[in-house]
Tab-separated table of C-alpha atoms in Angstrom:
chain	number	residue	atom	x	y	z
A	52	MET	CA	11.859	-15.866	30.384
A	53	LEU	CA	15.040	-17.871	29.949
A	54	ASN	CA	14.538	-21.019	27.918
A	55	ARG	CA	16.306	-24.288	28.624
A	56	ASN	CA	19.293	-23.415	26.438
A	57	GLY	CA	19.606	-20.034	28.137
A	58	ALA	CA	19.502	-21.564	31.606
A	59	ILE	CA	22.202	-24.088	30.687
A	60	TYR	CA	24.278	-21.294	29.151
A	61	LEU	CA	24.162	-19.150	32.295
A	62	VAL	CA	24.852	-22.111	34.577
A	63	LEU	CA	27.888	-23.006	32.458
A	64	ILE	CA	29.267	-19.451	32.682
A	65	VAL	CA	28.856	-19.319	36.463
A	66	LEU	CA	30.158	-22.875	36.904
A	67	LEU	CA	33.330	-22.183	34.921
A	68	GLY	CA	33.945	-18.988	36.871
A	69	THR	CA	33.355	-20.711	40.209
A	70	VAL	CA	35.525	-23.731	39.425
A	71	GLY	CA	38.327	-21.539	38.100
A	72	ALA	CA	38.288	-19.307	41.173
A	73	ILE	CA	37.939	-21.969	43.878
A	74	PHE	CA	39.813	-24.926	42.378
A	75	PRO	CA	42.828	-23.593	40.483
A	76	PHE	CA	45.115	-26.388	39.324
A	77	ASP	CA	47.962	-26.946	36.862
A	78	TRP	CA	48.227	-29.975	34.663
A	79	ARG	CA	50.786	-30.507	31.922
A	80	SER	CA	52.019	-26.932	32.298
A	81	VAL	CA	48.519	-25.520	31.767
A	82	ASP	CA	46.744	-23.403	34.398
A	83	TRP	CA	43.311	-24.950	33.999
A	84	GLY	CA	41.786	-22.715	36.645
A	85	LEU	CA	42.792	-19.621	34.680
A	86	THR	CA	41.601	-21.253	31.471
A	87	ALA	CA	38.187	-21.899	33.014
A	88	LEU	CA	37.951	-18.260	34.092
A	89	GLU	CA	38.963	-17.027	30.637
A	90	LEU	CA	36.387	-19.317	29.042
A	91	SER	CA	33.760	-17.975	31.435
A	92	VAL	CA	34.605	-14.405	30.367
A	93	LEU	CA	34.516	-15.401	26.696
A	94	LEU	CA	31.077	-17.001	27.030
A	95	ALA	CA	29.781	-13.936	28.878
A	96	TYR	CA	30.261	-11.947	25.675
A	97	GLY	CA	28.115	-14.329	23.622
A	98	PRO	CA	24.792	-12.410	23.714
A	99	ALA	CA	26.548	-9.177	22.715
A	100	PHE	CA	27.499	-10.688	19.336
A	101	ILE	CA	24.008	-11.795	18.290
A	102	THR	CA	20.827	-9.897	17.509
A	103	LEU	CA	18.063	-9.499	20.071
A	104	ALA	CA	15.795	-11.711	17.986
A	105	GLN	CA	18.416	-14.471	18.061
A	106	GLN	CA	18.893	-13.990	21.801
A	107	ARG	CA	15.146	-14.375	22.421
A	108	ARG	CA	15.120	-17.517	20.305
A	109	TYR	CA	18.218	-19.296	21.616
A	110	ILE	CA	18.641	-17.889	25.146
A	111	GLY	CA	15.585	-15.883	26.199
A	112	GLU	CA	15.432	-12.872	28.496
A	113	LEU	CA	15.409	-12.166	32.216
A	114	PRO	CA	12.046	-13.086	33.777
A	115	PHE	CA	11.736	-9.784	35.657
A	116	LEU	CA	12.584	-7.613	32.595
A	117	PRO	CA	11.194	-9.474	29.578
A	118	GLN	CA	10.641	-6.246	27.637
A	119	TYR	CA	14.344	-5.368	27.883
A	120	PRO	CA	16.380	-8.384	26.722
A	121	GLU	CA	19.441	-6.121	26.401
A	122	VAL	CA	19.839	-6.163	30.188
A	123	LEU	CA	20.986	-9.783	30.064
A	124	GLY	CA	23.823	-9.004	27.652
A	125	ILE	CA	24.977	-5.940	29.586
A	126	GLY	CA	24.793	-7.818	32.881
A	127	LEU	CA	26.967	-10.620	31.531
A	128	LEU	CA	29.548	-8.092	30.311
A	129	ALA	CA	29.674	-6.560	33.786
A	130	TYR	CA	30.120	-10.065	35.237
A	131	GLY	CA	32.981	-10.678	32.814
A	132	TRP	CA	34.823	-7.547	33.929
A	133	VAL	CA	34.352	-8.469	37.594
A	134	VAL	CA	35.995	-11.820	36.847
A	135	VAL	CA	38.818	-10.042	34.999
A	136	GLY	CA	39.430	-7.759	37.976
A	137	ALA	CA	39.371	-10.656	40.444
A	138	VAL	CA	41.762	-12.814	38.412
A	139	SER	CA	44.248	-10.113	37.404
A	140	GLY	CA	44.134	-8.121	40.623
A	141	ARG	CA	44.184	-4.935	38.492
A	142	TRP	CA	40.947	-3.502	39.854
A	143	LEU	CA	41.664	0.068	38.801
A	144	ASP	CA	42.360	-0.932	35.192
A	145	SER	CA	39.412	-3.311	35.171
A	146	ILE	CA	36.959	-0.730	36.524
A	147	GLY	CA	38.120	2.007	34.132
A	148	ALA	CA	38.259	-0.140	31.016
A	149	GLY	CA	35.119	-2.024	32.011
A	150	LEU	CA	33.027	1.115	32.477
A	151	LEU	CA	34.167	2.561	29.155
A	152	SER	CA	33.680	-0.591	27.113
A	153	VAL	CA	30.393	-1.693	28.706
A	154	THR	CA	29.050	1.825	28.177
A	155	GLY	CA	29.964	1.547	24.507
A	156	VAL	CA	28.120	-1.756	24.137
A	157	ALA	CA	25.142	-0.375	26.057
A	158	LEU	CA	25.000	2.608	23.692
A	159	GLY	CA	24.932	0.150	20.802
A	160	TYR	CA	21.966	-1.641	22.357
A	161	VAL	CA	20.198	1.685	22.929
A	162	ALA	CA	20.854	2.727	19.326
A	163	VAL	CA	19.250	-0.420	17.914
A	164	ARG	CA	16.211	-0.031	20.163
A	165	ALA	CA	15.915	3.669	19.319
A	166	VAL	CA	15.945	3.025	15.567
A	167	SER	CA	13.361	0.259	15.946
A	168	GLU	CA	11.072	2.519	17.985
A	169	ALA	CA	11.555	5.437	15.597
A	170	GLY	CA	10.666	3.157	12.691
A	171	ARG	CA	7.536	1.907	14.444
A	172	ARG	CA	6.384	5.444	15.168
A	173	ALA	CA	7.196	6.554	11.635
A	174	ILE	CA	5.133	3.715	10.154
A	175	LEU	CA	2.140	4.717	12.280
A	176	SER	CA	2.630	8.403	11.541
A	177	ALA	CA	2.690	7.771	7.779
A	178	LYS	CA	-0.632	5.931	7.817
A	179	PRO	CA	-2.814	5.401	5.870
A	180	ASN	CA	0.088	5.219	3.411
A	181	ALA	CA	0.973	1.523	3.312
A	182	LYS	CA	4.179	2.208	1.334
A	183	PRO	CA	5.800	5.275	2.909
A	184	GLY	CA	9.337	4.343	1.813
A	185	LEU	CA	10.745	3.782	5.306
A	186	LYS	CA	12.278	0.349	4.707
A	187	PRO	CA	15.295	1.598	2.657
A	188	ILE	CA	16.188	3.857	5.587
A	189	MET	CA	15.367	1.596	8.507
A	190	ASP	CA	16.854	-1.756	7.435
A	191	PRO	CA	20.409	-0.551	6.609
A	192	GLY	CA	20.340	1.694	9.679
A	193	LEU	CA	19.492	-1.171	12.014
A	194	ARG	CA	22.223	-3.284	10.446
A	195	GLN	CA	24.843	-0.550	10.858
A	196	CYS	CA	23.897	0.108	14.497
A	197	TYR	CA	24.080	-3.626	15.198
A	198	LEU	CA	27.529	-3.901	13.584
A	199	LEU	CA	28.802	-0.959	15.635
A	200	ARG	CA	27.507	-2.688	18.764
A	201	VAL	CA	29.337	-5.878	17.752
A	202	ALA	CA	32.500	-3.842	17.164
A	203	ALA	CA	32.187	-2.326	20.642
A	204	ALA	CA	31.711	-5.791	22.156
A	205	LEU	CA	34.734	-7.159	20.290
A	206	LEU	CA	36.923	-4.267	21.448
A	207	SER	CA	35.668	-4.783	25.008
A	208	LEU	CA	36.582	-8.468	24.793
A	209	VAL	CA	40.075	-7.609	23.556
A	210	ALA	CA	40.435	-5.083	26.379
A	211	SER	CA	39.429	-7.646	28.999
A	212	PHE	CA	41.976	-10.211	27.816
A	213	THR	CA	44.597	-7.471	27.575
A	214	VAL	CA	44.060	-6.748	31.283
A	215	LEU	CA	44.346	-10.465	32.034
A	216	LYS	CA	47.712	-10.485	30.271
A	217	GLY	CA	48.933	-7.469	32.245
A	218	GLY	CA	48.460	-4.682	29.702
A	219	GLY	CA	46.568	-2.002	31.609
A	220	ALA	CA	47.334	1.009	29.372
A	221	GLU	CA	46.677	-0.912	26.167
A	222	ALA	CA	43.390	-2.197	27.571
A	223	LEU	CA	42.300	1.358	28.291
A	224	TRP	CA	42.836	2.313	24.651
A	225	PHE	CA	40.751	-0.624	23.450
A	226	ALA	CA	38.032	0.385	25.922
A	227	VAL	CA	38.075	3.966	24.614
A	228	CYS	CA	37.661	2.640	21.070
A	229	ALA	CA	34.717	0.522	22.266
A	230	SER	CA	33.042	3.561	23.782
A	231	VAL	CA	33.638	5.523	20.555
A	232	ALA	CA	31.964	2.735	18.567
A	233	GLY	CA	28.957	2.856	20.882
A	234	LEU	CA	28.816	6.643	20.690
A	235	SER	CA	28.943	6.421	16.897
A	236	ALA	CA	25.971	4.051	16.983
A	237	ALA	CA	24.049	6.543	19.126
A	238	VAL	CA	24.809	9.424	16.736
A	239	LEU	CA	23.797	7.262	13.781
A	240	ALA	CA	20.544	6.344	15.530
A	241	ALA	CA	19.739	10.026	16.073
A	242	ALA	CA	20.369	10.791	12.402
A	243	LEU	CA	18.250	7.828	11.313
A	244	GLY	CA	15.433	8.895	13.626
A	245	LEU	CA	15.411	12.335	12.022
A	246	ALA	CA	15.439	10.823	8.526
A	247	LEU	CA	12.572	8.466	9.405
A	248	TYR	CA	10.562	11.362	10.820
A	249	HIS	CA	10.889	13.440	7.647
A	250	GLN	CA	10.174	10.439	5.426
A	251	SER	CA	7.053	9.592	7.434
A	252	ARG	CA	5.804	13.152	6.973
A	253	ARG	CA	6.340	12.865	3.226
A	254	GLY	CA	4.583	9.499	3.286
A	255	LYS	CA	1.606	10.971	5.108
A	256	GLN	CA	1.387	13.842	2.631
A	257	THR	CA	1.395	11.434	-0.321
A	258	ALA	CA	-0.994	8.910	1.283
A	259	ALA	CA	-3.980	10.167	-0.694
A	260	GLY	CA	-2.020	9.780	-3.933
A	261	VAL	CA	-0.975	6.209	-3.078
A	262	ILE	CA	-4.567	5.220	-2.293
A	263	ALA	CA	-5.779	6.972	-5.450
A	264	SER	CA	-3.345	4.960	-7.575
A	265	GLU	CA	-4.577	1.719	-5.988
A	266	GLU	CA	-8.186	2.706	-6.623
A	267	LEU	CA	-7.317	3.624	-10.196
A	268	ALA	CA	-5.979	0.119	-10.745
A	269	ARG	CA	-8.706	-1.813	-8.908
A	270	GLY	CA	-11.655	0.573	-8.861
A	271	PRO	CA	-12.751	3.092	-6.206
A	272	ALA	CA	-14.459	1.972	-3.025
A	273	GLU	CA	-18.141	2.881	-2.898
A	274	VAL	CA	-18.780	1.887	0.719
A	275	ALA	CA	-16.609	2.072	3.839
A	276	LEU	CA	-16.967	-0.060	6.970
A	277	TYR	CA	-15.690	1.879	9.970
A	278	CYS	CA	-14.010	-0.362	12.561
A	279	SER	CA	-13.100	0.833	16.054
A	280	ASP	CA	-13.469	-1.596	18.943
A	281	SER	CA	-11.642	-3.347	21.773
A	282	ALA	CA	-8.904	-5.923	21.276
A	283	LYS	CA	-11.302	-8.747	22.214
A	284	ALA	CA	-13.865	-7.859	19.534
A	285	LYS	CA	-14.506	-10.442	16.802
A	286	HIS	CA	-15.979	-7.886	14.375
A	287	LEU	CA	-18.703	-10.314	13.296
A	288	ALA	CA	-21.009	-7.517	12.143
A	289	ILE	CA	-18.305	-6.096	9.879
A	290	LYS	CA	-17.605	-9.569	8.521
A	291	ARG	CA	-21.308	-10.102	7.770
A	292	ILE	CA	-21.747	-6.738	6.059
A	293	ALA	CA	-18.523	-7.138	4.069
A	294	SER	CA	-19.626	-10.587	2.852
A	295	SER	CA	-23.070	-9.273	1.852
A	296	LEU	CA	-21.587	-6.311	-0.002
A	297	ALA	CA	-19.104	-8.575	-1.787
A	298	ALA	CA	-21.973	-10.837	-2.884
A	299	GLU	CA	-23.827	-7.765	-4.159
A	300	ARG	CA	-20.662	-6.645	-6.016
A	301	VAL	CA	-20.302	-3.443	-4.040
A	302	ARG	CA	-16.671	-2.355	-3.809
A	303	THR	CA	-15.864	-1.958	-0.123
A	304	ALA	CA	-13.091	-0.583	2.090
A	305	ILE	CA	-12.612	-1.237	5.802
A	306	ILE	CA	-11.260	1.660	7.856
A	307	ALA	CA	-9.408	0.229	10.872
A	308	ARG	CA	-8.577	2.539	13.785
A	309	GLU	CA	-6.625	0.038	15.932
A	310	SER	CA	-3.720	-2.139	14.830
A	311	HIS	CA	-4.871	-5.186	16.808
A	312	ALA	CA	-7.834	-5.587	14.437
A	313	LEU	CA	-5.784	-5.701	11.226
A	314	PRO	CA	-4.936	-9.451	11.147
A	315	LEU	CA	-8.636	-10.326	11.406
A	316	LEU	CA	-9.932	-7.596	9.100
A	317	ASN	CA	-7.509	-8.591	6.339
A	318	LYS	CA	-9.323	-11.937	6.139
A	319	PHE	CA	-12.716	-10.363	5.424
A	320	SER	CA	-14.296	-9.935	1.990
A	321	ALA	CA	-13.290	-6.304	1.499
A	322	ASP	CA	-11.440	-4.789	-1.440
A	323	TYR	CA	-9.328	-2.507	0.741
A	324	VAL	CA	-8.263	-2.354	4.386
A	325	TRP	CA	-7.082	1.120	5.368
A	326	PHE	CA	-5.363	1.735	8.702
A	327	ALA	CA	-5.842	5.155	10.322
A	328	PRO	CA	-4.435	5.142	13.894
A	329	TYR	CA	-4.658	8.918	14.218
A	330	MET	CA	-7.504	11.299	13.537
A	331	GLY	CA	-5.370	13.232	11.056
A	332	ALA	CA	-4.888	10.109	8.937
A	333	LEU	CA	-8.610	10.047	8.144
A	334	ASP	CA	-8.327	13.021	5.793
A	335	ALA	CA	-6.627	10.863	3.166
A	336	LEU	CA	-9.434	8.297	3.495
A	337	ALA	CA	-12.203	10.776	2.723
A	338	ARG	CA	-12.254	9.403	-0.807
A	339	PRO	CA	-14.324	11.124	-3.513
A	340	GLY	CA	-15.769	7.796	-4.657
A	341	LEU	CA	-17.263	6.904	-1.279
A	342	LYS	CA	-21.018	7.201	-0.863
A	343	VAL	CA	-21.932	5.430	2.360
A	344	VAL	CA	-20.119	4.627	5.618
A	345	PHE	CA	-21.392	1.865	7.923
A	346	TYR	CA	-20.726	1.774	11.673
A	347	THR	CA	-21.327	-1.422	13.640
A	348	HIS	CA	-21.450	0.071	17.131
A	349	ASP	CA	-21.993	3.526	18.580
A	350	GLY	CA	-18.380	4.183	19.568
A	351	ILE	CA	-16.678	7.411	20.609
A	352	LYS	CA	-14.313	7.377	17.634
A	353	ASN	CA	-17.227	7.262	15.182
A	354	GLY	CA	-17.436	11.030	15.437
A	355	HIS	CA	-13.969	11.286	13.884
A	356	PHE	CA	-15.415	10.211	10.526
A	357	VAL	CA	-19.032	11.336	10.871
A	358	ARG	CA	-17.668	14.880	10.554
A	359	TYR	CA	-17.292	14.259	6.810
A	360	ASN	CA	-20.863	15.195	5.993
A	361	GLN	CA	-20.528	14.539	2.256
A	362	TYR	CA	-21.215	10.853	2.990
A	363	VAL	CA	-24.249	8.950	4.214
A	364	HIS	CA	-23.484	7.609	7.702
A	365	ILE	CA	-25.435	4.493	8.708
A	366	LEU	CA	-25.340	2.827	12.135
A	367	ASP	CA	-25.905	-0.938	12.027
A	368	ALA	CA	-27.741	-1.661	15.296
A	369	THR	CA	-28.595	-5.279	14.505
A	370	THR	CA	-26.182	-6.850	17.012
A	371	GLY	CA	-25.021	-6.376	20.586
A	372	SER	CA	-26.654	-4.186	23.190
A	373	LEU	CA	-27.994	-1.792	20.543
A	374	SER	CA	-30.264	-4.486	19.096
A	375	ARG	CA	-31.821	-5.190	22.512
A	376	ALA	CA	-32.684	-1.581	23.343
A	377	ASP	CA	-36.336	-0.632	23.787
A	378	THR	CA	-35.741	2.846	22.424
A	379	PRO	CA	-33.613	4.071	19.524
A	380	PRO	CA	-29.893	4.743	20.159
A	381	LYS	CA	-29.253	8.008	21.984
A	382	ALA	CA	-26.888	9.178	19.241
A	383	LEU	CA	-29.525	8.652	16.541
A	384	THR	CA	-29.209	12.215	15.275
A	385	MET	CA	-25.484	11.676	14.707
A	386	TYR	CA	-26.212	9.328	11.788
A	387	ASP	CA	-28.299	9.594	8.642
A	388	PHE	CA	-29.874	6.151	9.084
A	389	VAL	CA	-30.002	3.396	11.700
A	390	ILE	CA	-30.571	-0.256	10.771
A	391	ALA	CA	-32.898	-2.030	13.215
A	392	PRO	CA	-32.569	-5.810	13.762
A	393	ASP	CA	-36.148	-6.549	12.622
A	394	GLN	CA	-39.390	-4.833	11.693
A	395	ASP	CA	-40.926	-5.175	15.167
A	396	THR	CA	-37.963	-3.409	16.732
A	397	ALA	CA	-38.048	-0.788	14.000
A	398	GLN	CA	-41.721	-0.055	14.696
A	399	ARG	CA	-41.043	0.169	18.435
A	400	TRP	CA	-38.145	2.550	17.913
A	401	ARG	CA	-40.167	4.699	15.529
A	402	SER	CA	-42.914	5.015	18.118
A	403	HIS	CA	-40.379	6.584	20.512
A	404	ALA	CA	-38.905	8.947	17.905
A	405	ASP	CA	-40.146	12.132	16.306
A	406	PRO	CA	-41.415	11.933	12.687
A	407	ARG	CA	-38.094	13.052	11.199
A	408	GLN	CA	-36.086	10.536	13.214
A	409	ALA	CA	-38.615	7.779	12.467
A	410	GLU	CA	-37.737	8.061	8.768
A	411	MET	CA	-34.119	7.315	9.649
A	412	ILE	CA	-34.877	3.857	11.115
A	413	VAL	CA	-34.661	1.193	8.414
A	414	VAL	CA	-34.615	-2.602	8.146
A	415	ILE	CA	-32.790	-4.957	5.799
A	416	ASP	CA	-34.838	-8.096	5.148
A	417	SER	CA	-33.963	-10.128	2.075
A	418	PHE	CA	-37.209	-12.118	2.457
A	419	ARG	CA	-39.530	-9.096	2.342
A	420	PHE	CA	-42.397	-9.853	-0.085
A	421	LYS	CA	-43.485	-7.531	-2.836
A	422	VAL	CA	-46.576	-9.327	-4.166
A	423	PRO	CA	-48.440	-11.832	-1.934
A	424	ASP	CA	-48.382	-15.365	-3.298
A	425	ALA	CA	-50.112	-18.604	-2.295
A	426	ASP	CA	-47.547	-19.260	0.443
A	427	TYR	CA	-48.456	-15.989	2.137
A	428	PHE	CA	-52.117	-16.985	2.529
A	429	LEU	CA	-51.181	-20.578	3.399
A	430	PHE	CA	-48.740	-19.819	6.215
A	431	SER	CA	-50.190	-16.555	7.538
A	432	GLY	CA	-53.742	-17.918	7.926
A	433	ALA	CA	-55.159	-14.949	6.000
A	434	ASN	CA	-58.034	-15.191	3.555
A	435	VAL	CA	-57.773	-14.104	-0.032
A	436	SER	CA	-60.398	-11.468	0.660
A	437	ASP	CA	-58.479	-10.026	3.622
A	438	PRO	CA	-56.598	-6.761	3.017
A	439	VAL	CA	-52.930	-7.307	2.261
A	440	PRO	CA	-50.551	-5.438	4.578
A	441	GLU	CA	-48.645	-2.674	2.890
A	442	PRO	CA	-44.914	-3.351	2.628
A	443	ASP	CA	-42.740	-1.168	4.836
A	444	PRO	CA	-41.139	1.457	2.554
A	445	LEU	CA	-38.155	1.583	4.918
A	446	CYS	CA	-37.533	-2.168	4.682
A	447	PHE	CA	-34.967	-3.046	2.026
A	448	THR	CA	-34.155	-6.388	0.476
A	449	SER	CA	-30.405	-5.743	0.183
A	450	TYR	CA	-27.620	-3.427	1.214
A	451	ARG	CA	-27.434	-2.191	-2.371
A	452	ALA	CA	-31.082	-1.085	-2.188
A	453	LEU	CA	-30.414	0.729	1.094
A	454	ILE	CA	-27.279	2.388	-0.293
A	455	ASP	CA	-29.105	3.666	-3.373
A	456	HIS	CA	-32.018	4.950	-1.269
A	457	ALA	CA	-29.754	6.599	1.308
A	458	PHE	CA	-27.546	8.269	-1.298
A	459	ALA	CA	-30.553	9.558	-3.253
A	460	HIS	CA	-32.053	10.853	-0.003
A	461	LYS	CA	-28.775	12.634	0.813
A	462	GLN	CA	-28.606	14.265	-2.621
A	463	GLY	CA	-32.249	15.325	-2.421
A	464	ALA	CA	-31.710	16.889	0.987
A	465	ALA	CA	-28.637	18.749	-0.286
A	466	GLN	CA	-30.526	20.184	-3.258
A	467	SER	CA	-33.567	21.268	-1.246
């Protein structure tokens, strides 16, 4: 959407063109009508000389094409050449030179957008490598494409004023040079796109080494929290588990599958946040130091990482619709363990599961007693002579206790 400055800018361009065309007048040997038209043409070239970020900030974009701010700049150039043709009367020269030069500027715009898109795709393709080495290629490339676009715009401006002064043939040469500058930007963008593609492939191949060097400096992650959810998710379960693991001094990594979750996940108490937008990127995250992977909801993408059967996969069903279910989750067999919200729910789920699945349903309760004390008899109403209930062997006082039990269970099953 055009901001206030942009609206004033466009009104000024149109006003100068209208006044110059309808009310031509001479004063002190100066054709002020022609001057107003020339100033209108000059202002029409303004957006072509600034970056798209600057245009969005100072002018804005068309309300019906907000995702393509370049259209405003190209449209103003076309307006400028229409004014040139109307003032000079050289419509053939204006159309020829205008088409060539505006095409050159448009190619410059396309080149900048193409390099930006190629860089974005390369960054995603190189994940989970956070340092794929794309910046030394992308930043100078964007700058060079932008400068070629500015050169095309400047040559187009010179061509337009050359037509106004009666130089049709000379204007055509300037327009050809403008189109060559735009074509050069397009060729450069293609070369940069190819370079970014190859660099992203190298970055993806070295992702495991980059993560290994980080783990060597800070220590390997022992637990991973797998995050895949909608853009509206608050990831409260992941935040809670990450905070508990940090308090228990368990080194933790969060595996994010969607980019929209990264700003929030980076605020959590995790040692690492790894981004894996594609299934192939998960191979580098199958770290040898990992023991356990937690999942906070039974999502479709969970299967992408459950396939690594060297880890213990635990579904945390303590929140959301999973915690309110009367029966265990349907995908219970997909995981090694499922955490129930409380002991009552755990007992209910176990009653609906076979004996092997019942051993997979666990509870984390930091207040679980080991030896009955006076408070137990005081608040429970039990007598000292009454039999003391046996503690649930699948109820753990901490995530660390669950991790140790689950990992030992996994090793025992592998050896048997």
